[in-house]
């Protein structure tokens, strides 16, 4: 695909077709979208309906092309329509799309995941990250005989009732305290602490120590922007959990195979009891998983008494896409390459902001990045909320006009893929240098 309309066009890009589709969609789908944040609620304007993607680029229904930094919200680490992934899916598809019975391919997938993550001795596949964290909580509660769970403000673990408290992402940007329809009794057992704040965790444990089954955390927070763990934070959680007889669950749905081969647990050297996986491990198809120590995972049915099931769990197409993706990711130097690109991108954004005299602080971990319109430092959700989100919304739209698709919210991480090369990064930075002054114009 070729480059898109340039930011010098003062005329807005055409969105007629997306508008028509949205109108049609809204009649039959709530808000016209199948996941809330897709609706552009936080930035306004018309969500783009996509028609196709190839490598780092996507094309919308009006024929506009964009360099894509959403990557389907994380899974597409090899870019859109990666030929090897397509071949793997095609070959699996020809043999049947679903059996509801075990297959050799899912064993190979599980072996690869267990090899990559030393803390994961056994793994069970599910279809979404939400399911993964729901199941991990169930195992942790069963194993400890305790009910309470501790999560961090701004961390998102999917839309399961128990964890829709202080959840970032769509929930935070929509300004909802949680969600209606979640009985108070379901979240009474959920304790919320600020991210990167070990003292708050200690104090929660002093209050409810013998009742807390587990701490669940995104090792690099990616649903309130991109916020890396402070030095010692993850190790501190490990130590507190050990001392208090609680389990540590790393929700690596986003970070798994994204920040490093394996995930953040390898990058930061922390060993969780249980791990949630999703996004990249499904290679762009619906697959996710939870796994961990054998003695914990052997509590899951049919070996143990913790019930868990799924009609399409371990779906052969998703497993094929995931396995091919993981196989390609094992190449030496791949994550260094992703991180180099992400760093070039964020350094360029910081320079563009400095030229305009506007505060911008950024973070990069492997193939994951984020930036906030503020001086920082940003260590938790309360800090993140000090950002200029109105400026972000204007910048977002100016970037769209310049042919760059960022996540439509100031509180989302961005992603680079192996298909993002020098050309894409420099085109993006050129767009940013034009978009920022545009976004800062008084209106
Ligand atoms: C995306 C995400 C989830 C939810 O995954 P779904 O597949 O959307 O249900 C859970 N945890 C984290 C950290 C995520 O980023």
Tab-separated table of C-alpha atoms and ligand atoms in Angstrom:
chain	number	residue	atom	x	y	z
A	1	UNK	CA	0.000	0.000	0.000
A	2	UNK	CA	1.136	3.528	-0.723
A	3	UNK	CA	1.515	6.567	1.430
A	4	UNK	CA	-1.587	8.411	2.500
A	5	UNK	CA	-2.834	11.934	2.079
A	6	UNK	CA	-0.334	14.313	3.617
A	7	UNK	CA	-0.952	16.551	6.596
A	8	UNK	CA	-0.448	19.613	4.395
A	9	UNK	CA	-3.911	19.054	2.950
A	10	UNK	CA	-6.037	21.489	4.850
A	11	UNK	CA	-9.148	19.628	3.714
A	12	UNK	CA	-10.217	16.824	6.003
A	13	UNK	CA	-9.746	13.288	4.734
A	14	UNK	CA	-12.868	11.816	3.275
A	15	UNK	CA	-14.874	9.737	5.747
A	16	UNK	CA	-18.181	9.452	3.902
A	17	UNK	CA	-18.168	5.677	3.662
A	18	UNK	CA	-17.168	5.181	7.337
A	19	UNK	CA	-19.959	7.565	8.322
A	20	UNK	CA	-22.518	5.589	6.328
A	21	UNK	CA	-21.306	2.327	7.785
A	22	UNK	CA	-21.411	3.740	11.302
A	23	UNK	CA	-24.981	4.859	10.824
A	24	UNK	CA	-25.934	1.425	9.553
A	25	UNK	CA	-23.992	-0.266	12.350
A	26	UNK	CA	-25.584	1.841	15.087
A	27	UNK	CA	-28.993	0.473	14.163
A	28	UNK	CA	-27.953	-3.085	14.952
A	29	UNK	CA	-24.844	-2.907	17.154
A	30	UNK	CA	-24.670	-0.761	20.337
A	31	UNK	CA	-22.689	2.330	19.363
A	32	UNK	CA	-21.860	0.623	16.085
A	33	UNK	CA	-18.863	-1.193	17.579
A	34	UNK	CA	-18.060	-4.557	19.121
A	35	UNK	CA	-15.743	-3.179	21.810
A	36	UNK	CA	-16.405	0.173	23.477
A	37	UNK	CA	-13.145	2.076	22.918
A	38	UNK	CA	-13.319	1.528	19.140
A	39	UNK	CA	-16.091	4.121	18.968
A	40	UNK	CA	-13.644	7.079	19.315
A	41	UNK	CA	-15.589	8.186	22.426
A	42	UNK	CA	-12.454	9.693	23.989
A	43	UNK	CA	-11.352	11.653	20.926
A	44	UNK	CA	-14.610	12.363	19.103
A	45	UNK	CA	-15.170	12.033	15.384
A	46	UNK	CA	-15.986	9.116	13.148
A	47	UNK	CA	-14.403	5.731	13.868
A	48	UNK	CA	-12.781	4.437	10.706
A	49	UNK	CA	-14.142	1.212	9.279
A	50	UNK	CA	-11.200	-0.824	8.064
A	51	UNK	CA	-11.126	-2.763	4.861
A	52	UNK	CA	-7.689	-4.278	4.771
A	53	UNK	CA	-4.245	-4.297	6.268
A	54	UNK	CA	-0.823	-5.240	5.031
A	55	UNK	CA	2.372	-5.046	7.066
A	56	UNK	CA	2.413	-1.773	9.021
A	57	UNK	CA	-0.424	-0.220	7.034
A	58	UNK	CA	-4.221	-0.323	7.010
A	59	UNK	CA	-6.792	1.032	4.586
A	60	UNK	CA	-10.228	2.293	5.582
A	61	UNK	CA	-13.543	2.074	3.757
A	62	UNK	CA	-12.969	5.450	2.085
A	63	UNK	CA	-9.614	4.346	0.711
A	64	UNK	CA	-7.508	6.356	3.196
A	65	UNK	CA	-4.317	4.623	4.244
A	66	UNK	CA	-2.666	4.822	7.616
A	67	UNK	CA	0.498	3.615	9.269
A	68	UNK	CA	-1.005	1.600	12.108
A	69	UNK	CA	0.256	1.703	15.703
A	70	UNK	CA	-2.715	-0.140	17.193
A	71	UNK	CA	-2.020	-3.515	15.608
A	72	UNK	CA	-5.437	-4.816	16.652
A	73	UNK	CA	-4.581	-3.601	20.201
A	74	UNK	CA	-1.404	-5.654	20.433
A	75	UNK	CA	-1.644	-9.027	18.722
A	76	UNK	CA	-0.184	-8.077	15.332
A	77	UNK	CA	3.492	-8.019	16.273
A	78	UNK	CA	4.361	-9.314	12.790
A	79	UNK	CA	2.160	-6.746	11.073
A	80	UNK	CA	-1.087	-7.210	9.182
A	81	UNK	CA	-1.605	-10.240	6.956
A	82	UNK	CA	1.833	-11.696	7.575
A	83	UNK	CA	2.260	-14.214	4.735
A	84	UNK	CA	3.620	-17.020	6.950
A	85	UNK	CA	0.805	-16.605	9.459
A	86	UNK	CA	-1.764	-16.607	6.646
A	87	UNK	CA	-0.223	-19.813	5.254
A	88	UNK	CA	-0.341	-21.499	8.652
A	89	UNK	CA	-3.997	-20.551	9.121
A	90	UNK	CA	-4.877	-21.636	5.579
A	91	UNK	CA	-3.230	-24.990	6.071
A	92	UNK	CA	-5.013	-25.553	9.405
A	93	UNK	CA	-8.328	-24.405	7.926
A	94	UNK	CA	-8.183	-26.937	5.125
A	95	UNK	CA	-8.103	-29.662	7.752
A	96	UNK	CA	-11.190	-28.347	9.562
A	97	UNK	CA	-11.981	-25.215	11.553
A	98	UNK	CA	-12.848	-26.697	14.926
A	99	UNK	CA	-13.144	-30.093	16.559
A	100	UNK	CA	-13.842	-29.529	20.237
A	101	UNK	CA	-11.300	-32.285	20.738
A	102	UNK	CA	-7.558	-32.200	21.408
A	103	UNK	CA	-5.145	-31.655	18.493
A	104	UNK	CA	-1.386	-32.071	18.093
A	105	UNK	CA	-1.007	-28.423	17.143
A	106	UNK	CA	-2.226	-27.186	20.526
A	107	UNK	CA	0.264	-29.460	22.261
A	108	UNK	CA	3.048	-27.890	20.174
A	109	UNK	CA	1.718	-24.429	21.090
A	110	UNK	CA	1.675	-25.291	24.804
A	111	UNK	CA	5.185	-26.777	24.633
A	112	UNK	CA	6.476	-23.592	23.047
A	113	UNK	CA	4.840	-21.411	25.703
A	114	UNK	CA	6.128	-23.587	28.558
A	115	UNK	CA	9.629	-23.501	27.033
A	116	UNK	CA	9.544	-19.731	26.683
A	117	UNK	CA	8.214	-19.034	30.195
A	118	UNK	CA	10.027	-20.983	32.916
A	119	UNK	CA	7.300	-20.127	35.475
A	120	UNK	CA	4.683	-21.807	33.287
A	121	UNK	CA	4.768	-25.570	33.729
A	122	UNK	CA	1.246	-26.148	32.504
A	123	UNK	CA	-1.019	-23.944	30.457
A	124	UNK	CA	-4.708	-24.032	29.543
A	125	UNK	CA	-5.978	-22.226	26.446
A	126	UNK	CA	-9.042	-19.990	26.394
A	127	UNK	CA	-10.364	-17.540	23.795
A	128	UNK	CA	-9.853	-14.108	25.368
A	129	UNK	CA	-7.712	-12.291	27.896
A	130	UNK	CA	-10.827	-11.698	29.979
A	131	UNK	CA	-11.318	-15.432	30.326
A	132	UNK	CA	-7.651	-15.903	31.152
A	133	UNK	CA	-7.723	-13.568	34.138
A	134	UNK	CA	-11.116	-14.847	35.273
A	135	UNK	CA	-9.728	-18.390	35.356
A	136	UNK	CA	-6.442	-17.381	37.000
A	137	UNK	CA	-8.402	-15.723	39.825
A	138	UNK	CA	-10.502	-18.829	40.261
A	139	UNK	CA	-7.404	-21.020	40.567
A	140	UNK	CA	-5.770	-18.594	43.005
A	141	UNK	CA	-8.861	-18.500	45.193
A	142	UNK	CA	-9.175	-22.265	45.139
A	143	UNK	CA	-5.495	-22.798	45.937
A	144	UNK	CA	-5.385	-20.371	48.863
A	145	UNK	CA	-8.901	-20.832	50.193
A	146	UNK	CA	-9.093	-17.023	50.335
A	147	UNK	CA	-11.527	-14.720	48.517
A	148	UNK	CA	-10.021	-11.252	48.249
A	149	UNK	CA	-7.911	-10.123	45.299
A	150	UNK	CA	-5.662	-7.098	45.066
A	151	UNK	CA	-5.427	-5.168	41.812
A	152	UNK	CA	-3.953	-1.812	40.819
A	153	UNK	CA	-5.772	1.357	39.893
A	154	UNK	CA	-5.681	1.801	36.113
A	155	UNK	CA	-4.718	-1.797	35.375
A	156	UNK	CA	-7.118	-3.641	33.102
A	157	UNK	CA	-7.530	-7.394	33.159
A	158	UNK	CA	-10.518	-7.778	30.868
A	159	UNK	CA	-14.174	-7.115	31.603
A	160	UNK	CA	-14.808	-9.770	34.260
A	161	UNK	CA	-17.038	-8.447	37.041
A	162	UNK	CA	-14.588	-8.900	39.910
A	163	UNK	CA	-11.889	-6.760	38.301
A	164	UNK	CA	-14.003	-3.965	36.802
A	165	UNK	CA	-12.874	-1.697	39.601
A	166	UNK	CA	-10.299	1.001	38.997
A	167	UNK	CA	-9.783	-0.466	35.531
A	168	UNK	CA	-7.976	1.693	32.959
A	169	UNK	CA	-8.539	1.682	29.232
A	170	UNK	CA	-12.123	2.164	28.076
A	171	UNK	CA	-13.447	2.279	31.607
A	172	UNK	CA	-11.104	5.048	32.676
A	173	UNK	CA	-11.443	7.135	29.588
A	174	UNK	CA	-15.220	6.876	29.676
A	175	UNK	CA	-14.957	8.252	33.184
A	176	UNK	CA	-16.965	5.436	34.723
A	177	UNK	CA	-16.053	4.285	38.233
A	178	UNK	CA	-16.519	0.716	37.074
A	179	UNK	CA	-19.635	-0.467	35.347
A	180	UNK	CA	-23.313	-0.702	36.011
A	181	UNK	CA	-24.627	-4.226	36.167
A	182	UNK	CA	-21.861	-5.424	38.467
A	183	UNK	CA	-23.329	-6.315	41.873
A	184	UNK	CA	-21.482	-4.644	44.716
A	185	UNK	CA	-21.113	-8.072	46.303
A	186	UNK	CA	-18.941	-9.131	43.343
A	187	UNK	CA	-16.419	-6.336	43.814
A	188	UNK	CA	-16.503	-6.244	47.620
A	189	UNK	CA	-13.688	-8.753	47.554
A	190	UNK	CA	-11.513	-6.576	45.308
A	191	UNK	CA	-8.896	-4.323	46.874
A	192	UNK	CA	-7.393	-1.545	44.735
A	193	UNK	CA	-3.952	0.014	45.249
A	194	UNK	CA	-1.999	2.585	43.217
A	195	UNK	CA	0.432	1.074	40.681
A	196	UNK	CA	4.112	1.220	41.669
A	197	UNK	CA	3.192	1.764	45.325
A	198	UNK	CA	4.533	-1.020	47.546
A	199	UNK	CA	3.642	0.857	50.734
A	200	UNK	CA	-0.023	0.799	49.690
A	201	UNK	CA	0.221	-2.932	49.044
A	202	UNK	CA	1.781	-3.472	52.481
A	203	UNK	CA	-0.998	-1.527	54.103
A	204	UNK	CA	-3.683	-3.477	52.211
A	205	UNK	CA	-2.085	-6.675	53.448
A	206	UNK	CA	-1.943	-5.358	57.025
A	207	UNK	CA	-5.669	-4.799	56.826
A	208	UNK	CA	-6.748	-7.951	54.980
A	209	UNK	CA	-3.596	-10.082	54.977
A	210	UNK	CA	-5.152	-13.438	55.707
A	211	UNK	CA	-7.952	-12.904	53.234
A	212	UNK	CA	-6.034	-11.894	50.120
A	213	UNK	CA	-5.748	-14.809	47.687
A	214	UNK	CA	-3.630	-13.027	45.108
A	215	UNK	CA	-2.177	-9.881	43.677
A	216	UNK	CA	-2.867	-9.472	39.969
A	217	UNK	CA	-0.810	-6.928	38.047
A	218	UNK	CA	0.144	-5.869	34.543
A	219	UNK	CA	3.958	-6.043	34.866
A	220	UNK	CA	4.184	-3.090	32.488
A	221	UNK	CA	0.918	-1.186	32.732
A	222	UNK	CA	-0.483	-0.784	29.244
A	223	UNK	CA	-4.087	0.198	29.757
A	224	UNK	CA	-3.449	3.637	31.281
A	225	UNK	CA	-0.862	4.601	28.680
A	226	UNK	CA	2.446	2.779	29.003
A	227	UNK	CA	3.844	2.833	32.536
A	228	UNK	CA	6.857	0.631	33.313
A	229	UNK	CA	7.244	-0.868	36.784
A	230	UNK	CA	9.410	1.180	39.141
A	231	UNK	CA	12.719	-0.363	40.148
A	232	UNK	CA	11.973	-3.106	42.682
A	233	UNK	CA	8.190	-2.930	42.356
A	234	UNK	CA	7.647	-6.405	40.873
A	235	UNK	CA	10.274	-7.996	43.130
A	236	UNK	CA	8.585	-6.281	46.072
A	237	UNK	CA	5.215	-7.755	45.128
A	238	UNK	CA	6.823	-11.192	44.891
A	239	UNK	CA	8.293	-10.785	48.375
A	240	UNK	CA	5.065	-9.503	49.957
A	241	UNK	CA	3.021	-12.302	48.395
A	242	UNK	CA	5.479	-14.922	49.667
A	243	UNK	CA	5.484	-13.458	53.159
A	244	UNK	CA	1.674	-13.221	53.246
A	245	UNK	CA	0.850	-16.571	51.667
A	246	UNK	CA	-0.780	-14.967	48.614
A	247	UNK	CA	-0.187	-15.808	44.963
A	248	UNK	CA	1.274	-13.418	42.398
A	249	UNK	CA	-0.502	-13.339	39.038
A	250	UNK	CA	1.221	-11.511	36.212
A	251	UNK	CA	-1.315	-10.474	33.624
A	252	UNK	CA	0.894	-10.668	30.540
A	253	UNK	CA	-1.983	-10.566	28.069
A	254	UNK	CA	-0.393	-7.449	26.611
A	255	UNK	CA	3.273	-7.846	27.606
A	256	UNK	CA	3.661	-11.567	26.853
A	257	UNK	CA	5.888	-11.953	23.770
A	258	UNK	CA	5.499	-8.174	23.293
A	259	UNK	CA	8.170	-6.680	25.548
A	260	UNK	CA	10.516	-9.674	25.220
A	261	UNK	CA	10.375	-13.241	23.984
A	262	UNK	CA	8.447	-14.861	26.807
A	263	UNK	CA	7.394	-11.640	28.463
A	264	UNK	CA	7.977	-9.083	31.195
A	265	UNK	CA	8.708	-11.816	33.746
A	266	UNK	CA	11.910	-12.603	31.853
A	267	UNK	CA	12.758	-8.978	31.229
A	268	UNK	CA	12.415	-8.026	34.907
A	269	UNK	CA	13.381	-11.364	36.427
A	270	UNK	CA	10.265	-11.961	38.501
A	271	UNK	CA	8.665	-15.369	38.827
A	272	UNK	CA	4.873	-15.334	39.135
A	273	UNK	CA	2.755	-18.214	40.397
A	274	UNK	CA	0.284	-17.772	37.558
A	275	UNK	CA	0.459	-15.956	34.229
A	276	UNK	CA	-2.264	-14.704	31.893
A	277	UNK	CA	-1.517	-14.616	28.172
A	278	UNK	CA	-3.451	-13.344	25.168
A	279	UNK	CA	-3.043	-10.965	22.229
A	280	UNK	CA	0.326	-11.934	20.612
A	281	UNK	CA	-0.005	-15.631	21.547
A	282	UNK	CA	-3.024	-15.866	19.219
A	283	UNK	CA	-1.252	-14.198	16.297
A	284	UNK	CA	-4.330	-12.083	15.490
A	285	UNK	CA	-6.919	-14.794	16.026
A	286	UNK	CA	-8.862	-15.356	19.249
A	287	UNK	CA	-6.577	-17.264	21.596
A	288	UNK	CA	-5.458	-16.616	25.149
A	289	UNK	CA	-4.313	-18.745	28.052
A	290	UNK	CA	-3.560	-18.988	31.740
A	291	UNK	CA	-0.734	-21.066	33.114
A	292	UNK	CA	1.723	-21.496	35.926
A	293	UNK	CA	3.120	-23.880	38.495
A	294	UNK	CA	2.084	-27.486	37.943
A	295	UNK	CA	0.673	-27.895	41.464
A	296	UNK	CA	-1.607	-24.888	40.906
A	297	UNK	CA	-2.636	-25.763	37.361
A	298	UNK	CA	-3.367	-29.331	38.387
A	299	UNK	CA	-6.255	-27.953	40.409
A	300	UNK	CA	-7.997	-27.277	37.102
A	301	UNK	CA	-10.568	-29.819	35.868
A	302	UNK	CA	-10.359	-32.624	34.891
A	303	UNK	CA	-7.284	-33.150	37.120
A	304	UNK	CA	-8.620	-31.039	39.967
A	305	UNK	CA	-11.835	-29.502	41.275
A	306	UNK	CA	-11.625	-26.023	39.642
A	307	UNK	CA	-14.079	-26.062	36.762
A	308	UNK	CA	-13.019	-24.525	33.487
A	309	UNK	CA	-14.143	-25.111	29.883
A	310	UNK	CA	-14.606	-23.549	26.443
A	311	UNK	CA	-16.249	-24.704	23.188
A	312	UNK	CA	-13.681	-22.992	20.968
A	313	UNK	CA	-10.712	-23.111	23.377
A	314	UNK	CA	-7.573	-24.153	21.512
A	315	UNK	CA	-9.276	-23.482	18.201
A	316	UNK	CA	-7.020	-24.902	15.475
A	317	UNK	CA	-6.946	-21.729	13.365
A	318	UNK	CA	-6.040	-19.568	16.348
A	319	UNK	CA	-3.456	-22.086	17.533
A	320	UNK	CA	-1.900	-22.204	14.044
A	321	UNK	CA	-1.677	-18.396	13.866
A	322	UNK	CA	-0.293	-18.210	17.400
A	323	UNK	CA	2.275	-20.954	16.950
A	324	UNK	CA	3.576	-19.512	13.681
A	325	UNK	CA	3.822	-16.080	15.308
A	326	UNK	CA	5.703	-17.402	18.348
A	327	UNK	CA	8.027	-19.389	16.096
A	328	UNK	CA	8.945	-16.268	14.145
A	329	UNK	CA	9.401	-14.244	17.325
A	330	UNK	CA	12.133	-16.605	18.548
A	331	UNK	CA	14.598	-15.015	16.076
A	332	UNK	CA	17.554	-13.480	17.922
A	333	UNK	CA	17.609	-9.688	17.967
A	334	UNK	CA	13.965	-9.305	17.041
A	335	UNK	CA	12.916	-7.498	20.227
A	336	UNK	CA	15.966	-5.231	20.125
A	337	UNK	CA	14.803	-4.242	16.628
A	338	UNK	CA	11.279	-3.492	17.833
A	339	UNK	CA	12.580	-1.477	20.761
A	340	UNK	CA	14.913	0.528	18.509
A	341	UNK	CA	11.975	1.530	16.298
A	342	UNK	CA	9.775	2.388	19.265
A	343	UNK	CA	12.579	4.491	20.765
A	344	UNK	CA	13.097	6.360	17.470
A	345	UNK	CA	9.397	7.053	17.395
A	346	UNK	CA	9.169	8.359	20.952
A	347	UNK	CA	12.402	10.368	20.673
A	348	UNK	CA	10.906	11.981	17.572
A	349	UNK	CA	7.648	12.793	19.369
A	350	UNK	CA	9.591	14.320	22.275
A	351	UNK	CA	11.668	16.425	19.891
A	352	UNK	CA	8.564	17.607	18.015
A	353	UNK	CA	6.953	18.557	21.330
A	354	UNK	CA	10.072	20.384	22.505
A	355	UNK	CA	10.080	22.381	19.245
A	356	UNK	CA	6.529	23.482	19.982
A	357	UNK	CA	7.242	24.152	23.659
A	358	UNK	CA	4.739	21.571	24.836
A	359	UNK	CA	5.362	18.984	27.576
A	360	UNK	CA	5.436	15.350	26.487
A	361	UNK	CA	6.837	12.362	28.360
A	362	UNK	CA	7.153	8.913	26.881
A	363	UNK	CA	8.014	5.330	27.727
A	364	UNK	CA	9.197	2.361	25.672
A	365	UNK	CA	9.473	-1.311	26.652
A	366	UNK	CA	10.278	-3.674	23.790
A	367	UNK	CA	7.635	-3.291	21.100
A	368	UNK	CA	5.329	-1.282	23.346
A	369	UNK	CA	5.309	2.497	23.794
A	370	UNK	CA	3.255	5.337	25.201
A	371	UNK	CA	3.327	9.101	25.603
A	372	UNK	CA	1.520	11.617	27.734
A	373	UNK	CA	1.063	15.339	27.145
A	374	UNK	CA	2.612	16.360	30.466
A	375	UNK	CA	6.081	16.737	31.949
A	376	UNK	CA	5.840	13.580	34.052
A	377	UNK	CA	7.132	11.469	35.633
A	378	UNK	CA	4.084	9.201	35.356
A	379	UNK	CA	4.206	6.349	37.862
A	380	UNK	CA	0.540	5.522	38.278
A	381	UNK	CA	-2.959	6.275	37.064
A	382	UNK	CA	-3.376	9.406	39.191
A	383	UNK	CA	-0.242	10.824	37.510
A	384	UNK	CA	-1.469	9.741	34.077
A	385	UNK	CA	-4.714	11.610	34.613
A	386	UNK	CA	-2.780	14.896	34.798
A	387	UNK	CA	-2.268	14.678	31.021
A	388	UNK	CA	-3.769	17.104	28.521
A	389	UNK	CA	-6.319	14.781	26.929
A	390	UNK	CA	-7.950	17.528	24.860
A	391	UNK	CA	-4.583	18.166	23.223
A	392	UNK	CA	-4.225	14.432	22.679
A	393	UNK	CA	-7.592	14.302	20.913
A	394	UNK	CA	-6.599	17.118	18.544
A	395	UNK	CA	-3.184	15.550	17.946
A	396	UNK	CA	-4.832	12.178	17.295
A	397	UNK	CA	-7.057	13.674	14.587
A	398	UNK	CA	-4.217	15.662	13.026
A	399	UNK	CA	-2.189	12.439	12.873
A	400	UNK	CA	-5.108	10.642	11.232
A	401	UNK	CA	-5.165	13.389	8.625
A	402	UNK	CA	-1.459	12.851	8.175
A	403	UNK	CA	-1.949	9.145	7.590
A	404	UNK	CA	-1.084	7.763	11.038
A	405	UNK	CA	-3.471	5.666	13.117
A	406	UNK	CA	-2.795	5.914	16.847
A	407	UNK	CA	-5.032	4.372	19.505
A	408	UNK	CA	-8.094	6.618	19.923
A	409	UNK	CA	-7.461	7.410	23.589
A	410	UNK	CA	-4.754	9.136	25.606
A	411	UNK	CA	-4.641	6.140	27.945
A	412	UNK	CA	-3.644	3.340	25.583
A	413	UNK	CA	-0.260	1.879	24.794
A	414	UNK	CA	0.958	1.871	21.188
A	415	UNK	CA	2.635	-0.979	19.370
A	416	UNK	CA	5.260	-1.353	16.683
A	417	UNK	CA	5.516	-4.496	14.598
A	418	UNK	CA	8.368	-6.084	12.690
A	419	UNK	CA	6.783	-4.514	9.580
A	420	UNK	CA	7.469	-0.992	10.896
A	421	UNK	CA	10.761	-0.032	9.231
A	422	UNK	CA	12.766	3.186	8.839
A	423	UNK	CA	10.355	4.411	6.166
A	424	UNK	CA	7.294	4.078	8.404
A	425	UNK	CA	9.008	5.693	11.377
A	426	UNK	CA	10.251	8.685	9.396
A	427	UNK	CA	6.869	9.150	7.682
A	428	UNK	CA	5.234	9.049	11.121
A	429	UNK	CA	7.652	11.603	12.555
A	430	UNK	CA	7.097	13.890	9.607
A	431	UNK	CA	3.365	13.639	10.216
A	432	UNK	CA	3.892	14.339	13.934
A	433	UNK	CA	5.954	17.466	13.234
A	434	UNK	CA	3.039	18.839	11.213
A	435	UNK	CA	0.265	17.504	13.428
A	436	UNK	CA	1.484	18.954	16.708
A	437	UNK	CA	1.458	22.652	15.686
A	438	UNK	CA	-1.936	21.944	14.101
A	439	UNK	CA	-3.216	20.462	17.371
A	440	UNK	CA	-1.890	23.447	19.343
A	441	UNK	CA	-3.645	26.074	17.198
A	442	UNK	CA	-6.179	28.033	19.218
A	443	UNK	CA	-9.736	27.309	18.138
B	1	LIG	C1	-6.374	-6.768	26.456
B	1	LIG	C2	-6.116	-7.148	27.847
B	1	LIG	C3	-6.961	-8.042	28.533
B	1	LIG	C4	-8.252	-8.517	27.964
B	1	LIG	O1	-8.079	-9.317	26.857
B	1	LIG	P1	-9.351	-9.569	25.884
B	1	LIG	O2	-8.847	-10.579	24.914
B	1	LIG	O3	-9.661	-8.237	25.273
B	1	LIG	O4	-10.460	-10.082	26.731
B	1	LIG	C5	-6.578	-8.451	29.785
B	1	LIG	N1	-5.453	-8.009	30.359
B	1	LIG	C6	-4.621	-7.140	29.749
B	1	LIG	C7	-3.373	-6.707	30.425
B	1	LIG	C8	-4.941	-6.667	28.472
B	1	LIG	O5	-4.134	-5.778	27.894
